[in-house]
Each structure stands twice: as structure tokens, then as C-alpha cells.
Coordinates of C-alpha atoms and ligand atoms in Angstrom, one line a residue:
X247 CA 7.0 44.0 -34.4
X248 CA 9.9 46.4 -33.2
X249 CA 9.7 50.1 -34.8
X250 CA 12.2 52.2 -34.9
X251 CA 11.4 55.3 -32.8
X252 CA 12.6 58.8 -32.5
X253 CA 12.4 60.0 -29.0
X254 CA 12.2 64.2 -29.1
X255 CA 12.6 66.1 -25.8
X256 CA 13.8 69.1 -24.4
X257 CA 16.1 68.9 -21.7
X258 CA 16.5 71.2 -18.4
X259 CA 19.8 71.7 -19.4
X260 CA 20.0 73.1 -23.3
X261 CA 17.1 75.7 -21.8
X262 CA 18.3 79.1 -23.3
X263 CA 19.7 81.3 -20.3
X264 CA 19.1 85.0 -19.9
X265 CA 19.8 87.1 -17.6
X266 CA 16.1 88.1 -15.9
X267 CA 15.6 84.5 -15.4
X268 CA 13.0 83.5 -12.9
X269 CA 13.2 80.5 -10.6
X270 CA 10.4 78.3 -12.4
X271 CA 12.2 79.0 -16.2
X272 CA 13.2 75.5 -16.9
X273 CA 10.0 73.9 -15.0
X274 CA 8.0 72.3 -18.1
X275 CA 11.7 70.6 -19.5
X276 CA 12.6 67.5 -18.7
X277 CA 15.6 65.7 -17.0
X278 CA 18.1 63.1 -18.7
X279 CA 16.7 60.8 -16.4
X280 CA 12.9 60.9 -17.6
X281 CA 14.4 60.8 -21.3
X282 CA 16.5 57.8 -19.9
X283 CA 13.4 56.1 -18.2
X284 CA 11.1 56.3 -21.6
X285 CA 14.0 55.3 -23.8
X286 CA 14.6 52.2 -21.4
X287 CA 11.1 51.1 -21.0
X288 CA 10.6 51.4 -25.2
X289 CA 13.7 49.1 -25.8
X290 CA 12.4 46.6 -23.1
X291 CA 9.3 46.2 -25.7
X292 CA 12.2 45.6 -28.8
X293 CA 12.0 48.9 -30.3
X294 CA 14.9 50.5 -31.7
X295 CA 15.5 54.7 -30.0
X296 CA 16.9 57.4 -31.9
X297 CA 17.0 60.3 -29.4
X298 CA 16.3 63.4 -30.8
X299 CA 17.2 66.2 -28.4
X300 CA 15.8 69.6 -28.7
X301 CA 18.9 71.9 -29.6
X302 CA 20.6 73.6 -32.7
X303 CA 20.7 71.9 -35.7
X304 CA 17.1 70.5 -34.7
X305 CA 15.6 70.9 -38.6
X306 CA 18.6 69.0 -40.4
X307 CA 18.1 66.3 -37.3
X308 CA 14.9 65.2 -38.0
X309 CA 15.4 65.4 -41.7
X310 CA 18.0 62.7 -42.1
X311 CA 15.6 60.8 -39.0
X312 CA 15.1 57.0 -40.3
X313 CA 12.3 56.0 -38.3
X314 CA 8.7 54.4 -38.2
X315 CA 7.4 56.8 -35.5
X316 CA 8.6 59.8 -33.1
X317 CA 7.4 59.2 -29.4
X318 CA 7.2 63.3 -29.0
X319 CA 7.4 64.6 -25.4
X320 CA 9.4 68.0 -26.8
X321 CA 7.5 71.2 -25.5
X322 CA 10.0 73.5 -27.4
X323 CA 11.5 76.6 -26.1
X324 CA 9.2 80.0 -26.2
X325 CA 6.1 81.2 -27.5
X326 CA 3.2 79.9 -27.5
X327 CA 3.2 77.5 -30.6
X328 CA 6.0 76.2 -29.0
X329 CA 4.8 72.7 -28.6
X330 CA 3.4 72.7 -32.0
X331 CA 7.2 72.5 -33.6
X332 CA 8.3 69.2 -33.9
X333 CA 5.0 67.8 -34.7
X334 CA 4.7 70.5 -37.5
X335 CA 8.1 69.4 -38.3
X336 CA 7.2 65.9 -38.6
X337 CA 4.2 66.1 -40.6
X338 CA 5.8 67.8 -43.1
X339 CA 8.3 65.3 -43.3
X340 CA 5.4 62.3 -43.8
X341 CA 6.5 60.8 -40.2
X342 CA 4.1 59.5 -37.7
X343 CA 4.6 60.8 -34.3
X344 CA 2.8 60.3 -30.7
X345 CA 0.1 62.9 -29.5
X346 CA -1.6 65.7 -30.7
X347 CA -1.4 67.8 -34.0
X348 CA 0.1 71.0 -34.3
X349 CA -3.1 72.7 -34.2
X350 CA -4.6 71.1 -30.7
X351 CA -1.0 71.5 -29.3
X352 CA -1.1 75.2 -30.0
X353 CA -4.7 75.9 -28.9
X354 CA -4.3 73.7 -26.2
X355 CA -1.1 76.1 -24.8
X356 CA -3.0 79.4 -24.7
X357 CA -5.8 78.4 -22.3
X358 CA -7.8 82.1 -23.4
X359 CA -8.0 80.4 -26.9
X360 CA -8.7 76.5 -25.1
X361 CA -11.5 77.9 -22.7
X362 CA -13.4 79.6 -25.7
X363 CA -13.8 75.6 -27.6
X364 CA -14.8 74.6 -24.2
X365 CA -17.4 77.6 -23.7
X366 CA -18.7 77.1 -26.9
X367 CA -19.1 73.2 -26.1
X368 CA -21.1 73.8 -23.7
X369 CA -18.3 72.3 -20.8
X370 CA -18.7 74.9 -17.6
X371 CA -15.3 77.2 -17.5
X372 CA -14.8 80.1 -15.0
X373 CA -14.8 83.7 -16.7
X374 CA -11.6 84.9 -18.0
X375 CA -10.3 87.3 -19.8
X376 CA -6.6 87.7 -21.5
X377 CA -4.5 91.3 -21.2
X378 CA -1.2 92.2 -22.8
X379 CA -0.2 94.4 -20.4
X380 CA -1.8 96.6 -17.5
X381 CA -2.8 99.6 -19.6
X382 CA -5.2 96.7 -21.1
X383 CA -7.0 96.2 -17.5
X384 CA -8.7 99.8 -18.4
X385 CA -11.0 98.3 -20.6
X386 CA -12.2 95.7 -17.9
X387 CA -13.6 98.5 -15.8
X388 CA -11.4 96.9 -13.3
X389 CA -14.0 98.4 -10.0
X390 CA -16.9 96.2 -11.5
X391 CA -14.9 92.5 -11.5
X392 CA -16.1 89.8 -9.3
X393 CA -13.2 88.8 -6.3
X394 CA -11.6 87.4 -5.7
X395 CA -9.9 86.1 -9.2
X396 CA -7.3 84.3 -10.4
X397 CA -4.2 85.9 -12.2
X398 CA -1.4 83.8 -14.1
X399 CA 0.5 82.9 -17.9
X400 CA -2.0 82.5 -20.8
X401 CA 0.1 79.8 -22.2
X402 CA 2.6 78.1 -19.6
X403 CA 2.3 74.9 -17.6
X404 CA 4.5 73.2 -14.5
X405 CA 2.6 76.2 -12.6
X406 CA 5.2 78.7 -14.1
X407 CA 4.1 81.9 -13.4
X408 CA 1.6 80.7 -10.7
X409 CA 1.8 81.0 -6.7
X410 CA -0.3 81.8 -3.9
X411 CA -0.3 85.4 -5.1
X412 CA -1.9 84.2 -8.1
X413 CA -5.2 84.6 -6.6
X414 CA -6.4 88.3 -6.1
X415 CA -8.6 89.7 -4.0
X416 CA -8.4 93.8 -4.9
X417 CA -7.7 95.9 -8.0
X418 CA -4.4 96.9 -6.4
X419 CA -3.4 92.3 -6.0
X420 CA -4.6 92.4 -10.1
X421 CA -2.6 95.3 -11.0
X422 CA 0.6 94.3 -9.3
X423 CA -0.2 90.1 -11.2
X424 CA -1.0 91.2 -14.7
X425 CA 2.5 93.3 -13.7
X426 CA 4.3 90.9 -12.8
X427 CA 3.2 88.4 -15.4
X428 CA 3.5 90.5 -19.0
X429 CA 6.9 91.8 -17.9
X430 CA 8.6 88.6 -16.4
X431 CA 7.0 85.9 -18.5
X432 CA 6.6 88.4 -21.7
X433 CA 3.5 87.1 -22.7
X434 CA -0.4 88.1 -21.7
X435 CA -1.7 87.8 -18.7
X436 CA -5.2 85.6 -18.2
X437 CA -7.5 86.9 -15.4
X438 CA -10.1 84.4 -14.3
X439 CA -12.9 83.6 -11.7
X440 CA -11.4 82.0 -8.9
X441 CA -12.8 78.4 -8.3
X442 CA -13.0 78.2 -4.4
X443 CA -13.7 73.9 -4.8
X444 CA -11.9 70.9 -5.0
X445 CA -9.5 70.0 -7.5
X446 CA -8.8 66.9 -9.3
X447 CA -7.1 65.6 -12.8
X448 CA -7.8 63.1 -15.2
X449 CA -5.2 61.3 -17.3
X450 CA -6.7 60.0 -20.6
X451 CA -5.6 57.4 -23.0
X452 CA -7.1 56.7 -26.3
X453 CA -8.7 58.1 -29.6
X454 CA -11.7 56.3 -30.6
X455 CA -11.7 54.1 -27.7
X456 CA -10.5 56.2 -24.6
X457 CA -9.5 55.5 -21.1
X458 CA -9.7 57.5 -18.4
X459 CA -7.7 56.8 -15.1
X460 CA -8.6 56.6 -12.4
X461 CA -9.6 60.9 -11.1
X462 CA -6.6 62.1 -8.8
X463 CA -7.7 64.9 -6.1
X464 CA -4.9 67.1 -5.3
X465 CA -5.2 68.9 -1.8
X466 CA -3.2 70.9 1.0
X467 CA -1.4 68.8 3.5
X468 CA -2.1 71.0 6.3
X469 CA -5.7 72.6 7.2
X470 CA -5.4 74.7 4.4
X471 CA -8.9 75.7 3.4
X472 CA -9.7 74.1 -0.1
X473 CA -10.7 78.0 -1.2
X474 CA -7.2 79.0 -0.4
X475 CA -5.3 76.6 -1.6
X476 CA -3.5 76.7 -4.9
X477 CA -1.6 73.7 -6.7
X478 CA 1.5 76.5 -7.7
X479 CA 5.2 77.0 -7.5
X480 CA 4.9 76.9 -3.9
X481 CA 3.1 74.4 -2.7
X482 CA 5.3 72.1 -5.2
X483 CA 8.4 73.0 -4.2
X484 CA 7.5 72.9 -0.6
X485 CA 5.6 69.7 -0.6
X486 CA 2.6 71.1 0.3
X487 CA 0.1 68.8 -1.6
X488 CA -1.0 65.5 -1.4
X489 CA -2.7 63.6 -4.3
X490 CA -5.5 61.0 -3.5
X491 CA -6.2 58.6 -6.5
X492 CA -8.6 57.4 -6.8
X493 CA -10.5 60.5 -5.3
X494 CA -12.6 59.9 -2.5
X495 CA -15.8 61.2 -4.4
X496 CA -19.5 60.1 -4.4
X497 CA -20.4 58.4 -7.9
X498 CA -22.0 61.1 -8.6
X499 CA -19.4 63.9 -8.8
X500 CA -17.1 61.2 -10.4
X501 CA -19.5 60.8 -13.2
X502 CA -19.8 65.2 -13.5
X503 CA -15.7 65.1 -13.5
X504 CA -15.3 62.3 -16.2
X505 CA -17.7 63.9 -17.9
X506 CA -16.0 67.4 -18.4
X507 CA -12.1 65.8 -18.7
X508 CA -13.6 62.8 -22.0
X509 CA -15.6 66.1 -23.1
X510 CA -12.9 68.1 -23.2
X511 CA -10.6 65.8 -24.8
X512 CA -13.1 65.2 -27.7
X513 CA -13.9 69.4 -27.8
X514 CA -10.4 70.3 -28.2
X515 CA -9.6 67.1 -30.5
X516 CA -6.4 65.5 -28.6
X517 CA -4.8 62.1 -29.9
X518 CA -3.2 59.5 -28.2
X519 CA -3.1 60.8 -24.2
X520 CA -3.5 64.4 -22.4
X521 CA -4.3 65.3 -18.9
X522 CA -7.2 67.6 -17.7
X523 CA -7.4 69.8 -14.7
X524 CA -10.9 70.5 -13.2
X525 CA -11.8 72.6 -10.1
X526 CA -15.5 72.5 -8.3
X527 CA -16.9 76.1 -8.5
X528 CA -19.1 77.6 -5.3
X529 CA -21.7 75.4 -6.3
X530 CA -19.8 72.1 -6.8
X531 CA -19.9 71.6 -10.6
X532 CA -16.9 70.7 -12.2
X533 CA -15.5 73.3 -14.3
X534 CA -12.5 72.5 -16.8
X535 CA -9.7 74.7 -15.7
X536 CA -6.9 73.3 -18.4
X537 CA -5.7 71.1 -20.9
X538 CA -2.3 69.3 -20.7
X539 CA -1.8 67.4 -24.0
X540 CA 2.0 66.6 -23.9
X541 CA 1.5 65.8 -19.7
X542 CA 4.9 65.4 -17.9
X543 CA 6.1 61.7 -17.8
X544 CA 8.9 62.1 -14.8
X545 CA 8.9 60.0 -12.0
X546 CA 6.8 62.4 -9.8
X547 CA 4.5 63.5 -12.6
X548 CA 0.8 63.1 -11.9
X549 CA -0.3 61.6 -15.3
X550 CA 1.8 58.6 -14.8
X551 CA 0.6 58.0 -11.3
X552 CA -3.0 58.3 -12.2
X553 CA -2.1 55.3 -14.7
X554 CA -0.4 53.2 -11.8
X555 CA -3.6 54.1 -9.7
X556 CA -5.5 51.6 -12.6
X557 CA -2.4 49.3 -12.1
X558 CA -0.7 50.4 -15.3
X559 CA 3.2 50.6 -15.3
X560 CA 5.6 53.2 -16.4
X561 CA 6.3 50.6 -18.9
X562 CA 2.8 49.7 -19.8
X563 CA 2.0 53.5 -20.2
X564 CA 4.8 54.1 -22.6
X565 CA 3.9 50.7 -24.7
X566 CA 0.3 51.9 -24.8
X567 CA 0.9 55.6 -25.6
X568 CA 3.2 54.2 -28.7
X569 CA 0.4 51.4 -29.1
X570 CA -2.3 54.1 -29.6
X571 CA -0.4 56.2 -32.0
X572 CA 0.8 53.6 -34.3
X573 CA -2.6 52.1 -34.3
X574 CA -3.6 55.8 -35.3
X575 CA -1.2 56.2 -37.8
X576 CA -1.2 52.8 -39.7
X577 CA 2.7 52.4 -38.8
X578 CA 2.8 48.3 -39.0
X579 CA 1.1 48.9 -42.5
X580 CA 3.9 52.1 -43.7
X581 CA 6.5 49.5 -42.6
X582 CA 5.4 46.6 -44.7
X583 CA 4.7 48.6 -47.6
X584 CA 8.1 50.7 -47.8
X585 CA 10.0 47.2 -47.4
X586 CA 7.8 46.2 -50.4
X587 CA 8.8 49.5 -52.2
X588 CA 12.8 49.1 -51.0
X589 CA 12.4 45.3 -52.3
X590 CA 10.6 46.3 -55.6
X591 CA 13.6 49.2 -56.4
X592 CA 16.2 46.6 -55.1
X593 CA 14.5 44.4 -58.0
X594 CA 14.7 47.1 -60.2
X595 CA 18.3 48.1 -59.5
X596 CA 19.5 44.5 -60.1
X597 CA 17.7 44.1 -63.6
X598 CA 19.2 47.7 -64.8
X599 CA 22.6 46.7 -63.7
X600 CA 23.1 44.4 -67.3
X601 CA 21.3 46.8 -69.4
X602 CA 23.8 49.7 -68.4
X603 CA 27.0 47.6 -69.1
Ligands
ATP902 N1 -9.4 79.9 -11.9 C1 -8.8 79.3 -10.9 N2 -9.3 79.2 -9.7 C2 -8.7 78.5 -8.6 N3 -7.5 78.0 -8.7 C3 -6.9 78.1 -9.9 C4 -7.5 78.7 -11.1 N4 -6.6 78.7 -12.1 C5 -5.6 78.0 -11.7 N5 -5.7 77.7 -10.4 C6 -4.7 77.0 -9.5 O1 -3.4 77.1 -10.1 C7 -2.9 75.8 -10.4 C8 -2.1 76.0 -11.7 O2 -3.0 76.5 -12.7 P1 -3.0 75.8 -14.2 O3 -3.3 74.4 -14.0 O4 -3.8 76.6 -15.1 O5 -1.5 76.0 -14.6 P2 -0.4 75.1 -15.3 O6 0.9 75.7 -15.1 O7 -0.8 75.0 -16.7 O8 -0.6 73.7 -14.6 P3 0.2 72.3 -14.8 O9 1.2 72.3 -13.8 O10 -0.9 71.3 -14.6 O11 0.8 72.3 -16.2 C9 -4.1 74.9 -10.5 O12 -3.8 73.6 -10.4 C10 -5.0 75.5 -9.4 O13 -4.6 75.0 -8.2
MG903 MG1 -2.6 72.5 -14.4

């Protein structure tokens, strides 16, 4: 059966200008044509598309919205329960929507707050710690940290805030970061145990049933040493990076890598899809370095590619991802019962109608 489906974004373009802007402000936003591609690939399945932009005039928007479900890729603009608005939004207004609640979308943005589930579920995570500014790193007792470490955004993603001087090796490199970070970025800045490994991501699928695709290992293109290398600003926009999914691993570290991204998923509770990044520490255990649960779905982003790897579509991704949540969310069911309930008051309107003459 065809829905009808709201289809919330933020676009690159209605990103709210200033005037200390840094390169990477509009990274995590999407373009018309990624908003086009989702819209075109829901329609091919018979669903009706009510695009729901992320601008002014937002609330009243999504209050007169007639639809079954809301496929929800809008990160919102600032702060960090910024992805947690539209779906807050939504559930106040009884419709079902695709991904995680408002509460995982939050947590899952400030990655101090994320890594403290995963600590406390047992799933290895570097060391970190989060500071508001650098009078903060006093209390660190800066002299007795392990180096090198990692400095970026508590709660950003696209790699804003990150490049290769992200990773510090001296308490004048952390200074000059946490700096950098809390003034440009106004928000704190996390400091973490570098991970000198290999890195890889996991796209997930599923609530009770999950599906993981196949692991993706993303590495340097030139003889860049796996300690130095960083997946930032940089390297992106420099094409740096190559991606290798599947991930020529043993079995064996496959099985340790699954193991923290389906763990994490559960820890952190995420619905419908999310994609997890994990680094190897010194030792070569997997550690869970974040969380993406609203992961970019443009034509170069990895999620979708780890999906292809599995031979899964654009098209098939977007069906499932709406198949998951309205499977979640009882939507064929809500549909027959309010035509039931329209059918019943149409009844009742047409029996009045004599009575009031
Ligand atoms: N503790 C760490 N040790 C080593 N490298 C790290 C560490 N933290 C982050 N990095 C590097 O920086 C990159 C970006 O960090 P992270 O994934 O936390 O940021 P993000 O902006 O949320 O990412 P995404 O683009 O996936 O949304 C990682 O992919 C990794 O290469
Ligand atoms: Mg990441």
C-alpha cells in the first residue's frame, strides 16, 4: 500500500549565515539533489512526498502535515539537541516518523554523553574527557595526560571541527585545539585517547531483527601510516581516503567489529538505521569511536555504499529504511483504522443532516 510521506531535511542552502563562519559550517546539511534522489526513489515504490524543508515557519508546517509517516533526515540547525527537533515535533503531534527518538538522537550527538552508555555497557571506548573552554584543562592536570590525544566538537559530525591537527601530541597542540574548538564551534571541546589502529564503519538496518552491512575500512591513499591518518576535513576534501568494503579482515576481527557496532546500536537504543565508527586501539581491539543515527544518504555517503556493498540499492535502502519504520510503528494498521474512523463520522454526518433540518 502507498503512504503518504513527509520527507524533512535541511538544506545547504537555508543554513543560517554569520559572519565567523568556518569552511566546514554547512557540512552535515544536505543538497537538493540528495533530497531529490530520496523523494524519487520513495515515489518509484507508489508513495505519495510532502517535502518538508527545514526553515521558518517549520512548527505550523508540520502541524497542518497530512501524512502516514515522516522519512526524517533533518539534522536541525545548532545545539546539540538539534537533531532531536522534528522528531520531538512529530511525536507530539501523534505522527510516525523514520529513525531514532528524540532522546537517542540527542545522546547520540554529544559523543561525551554516548561514550559514557557505551562505558557502562561494557563496549571498549578510548578515554575522554569534555571541557568548555581552556581555563577547564586546569583541572586535567594537563602535564599527567597520555600523548598523543585526540581533540575535536563534542557534538558535530561530517568531521566539522576535525583535521589533521585534531590529533595532539603536547600540552601546547591541546591548548591551541580545545582553543580553537570552544571559540569557533561555540560548544565544548572532547579530548580523547588517540586510537593509532585501523578504522572501519558499520551501517545497520533493523530493530528487532538487524542487519549489518557489510564493515567498510576507510584508509589513506598514500603511505600514510594508519597511526597518522585521520578521516577529517582534510583528507575529505582532498581525496585522500579510500574505502574498502567489505574490509579485508580476518574472521576474527570481523566478528570483534560487528560485535561493538550491533552492541552499540542496542546500548544506545537506535531504531530503524545508524552508522557506527570504530578504530583498533594499540592492541587491536575494536573500540566504538561514534554513533551516527541520522547517517548522510548523498551519493558519496558511506552508509549507502556499505548497503550497495551487500547488493542493496539506493532504492532498496530507502524502501527498507521506510519498511522498518512503518513496520515499527504499525502505519498500515493507523491507516485502516482512521479511514474506518473518517467512514464512521462520514456515516454520522449523513444521518444528522435530516435531524438538523
Ligand atoms: N580518538 C580518536 N583516535 C584516532 N582518530 C580519531 C579519534 N577520534 C576521531 N578520530 C578521527 O577523526 C575522524 C572524525 O571523528 P568522528 O567520527 O568522531 O567525527 P564526526 O564528525 O562525528 O564523523 P562523521 O563524519 O562520521 O559524522 C574519525 O573518523 C577518525 O579518523
Ligand atoms: Mg565519524
Amino acid at each position: 500500500m502507498g503512504f503518504a510521506v513527509g520527507l524533512a531535511y535541511n538544506l545547504k542552502k537555508d543554513c543560517p549565515r554569520s559572519d565567523t563562519e568556518v569552511e566546514d559550517a554547512d557540512a552535515e546539511f544536505e543538497e537538493q539533489s540528495t533530497v531529490d534522489r530520496i523523494a524519487k526513489a520513495l515515489r518509484a515504490r507508489g508513495h505519495r512526498i510532502v517535502k518538508v524543508p527545514y526553515r521558518p515557519g517549520l512548527l505550523s508546517r508540520l502541524q497542518r502535515l497530512n501524512v502516514d509517516i515522516v522519512f526524517n533526515i533533518a539534522e536541525g540547525w545548532e545545539g546539540r539537541c538539534r537533531e532531536a527537533i522534528v522528531p520531538a515535533i512529530l511525536e507530539s503531534l501523534g505522527i510516525p516518523y523514520t529513525g531514532s527518538d528524540p532522546l537517542t538522537l540527542a545522546v547520540c550527538l554529544d559523543k561525551a554523553v554516548t561514550k559514557a552508555i557505551i562505558s557502562a555497557s561494557g563496549i571498549p571506548t578510548p578515554w575522554c574527557s569534555k571541557v568548555s573552554n581552556v581555563n577547564e584543562l586546569a583541572n586535567l592536570r594537563v602535564d599527567s595526560l597520555k600523548y598523543p590525544l585526540f581533540v575535536k566538537p563534542a557534538y558535530e559530525g561530517s568531521s566539522k571541527g576535525v583535521r589533521s591537527s585534531s590529533k595532539v601530541t603536547d600540552p601546547v597542540g591541546l591548548f591551541d585545539m580545545v582553543n580553537w574548538i570552544t571559540t569557533v564551534y561555540g560548544q565544548p571541546a572532547l579530548i580523547e585517547e588517540f586510537l593509532p589502529g585501523r578504522e572501519f564503519t558499520v551501517g545497520i538496518v533493523g530493530n528487532k531483527e538487524i542487519t549489518a552491512f557489510p564493515i567498510m575500512e576507510v584508509r589513506p591513499v598514500a603511505e600514510t601510516e594508519p597511526e597518522s591518518f585521520v578521516y577529517c576535513y582534510d583528507t575529505k576534501h582532498n581525496n585522500l581516503e579510500q574505502f574498502l568494503c567489505p574490509a579485508p579482515v580476518t574472521d576474527e576481527l570481523a566478528a570483534a567489529i560487528l560485535d561493538v557496532a550491533i552492541k552499540s546500536y542496542r546500548a544506545l537504543e537506535c531504531r530503524d538505521l545508524a552508522r557506527v565508527d570504530v578504530r583498533l586501539d594499540g592492541t587491536g581491539v575494536p573500540n566504538f569511536l561514534e554513533i551516527n543515527p541520522l547517517p548522510g544518504l548523498s551519493t558519496v555517503s558511506l552508509f549507502p555504499v556499505t548497503a550497495m556493498a551487500s547488493g542493496i540499492s539506493f532504492e532498496e535502502l530507502i524502501d527498507k529504511i521506510l519498511e522498518v519504520a512503518a513496520t515499527r510503528t504499525n502505519v498500515e494498521a493507523r491507516k485502516v483504522t482512521q479511514a474506518q474512523n473518517q467512514q464512521v463520522i462520514a456515516g454520522q454526518r449523513h444521518r444528522t443532516v435530516p435531524l438538523r433540518r
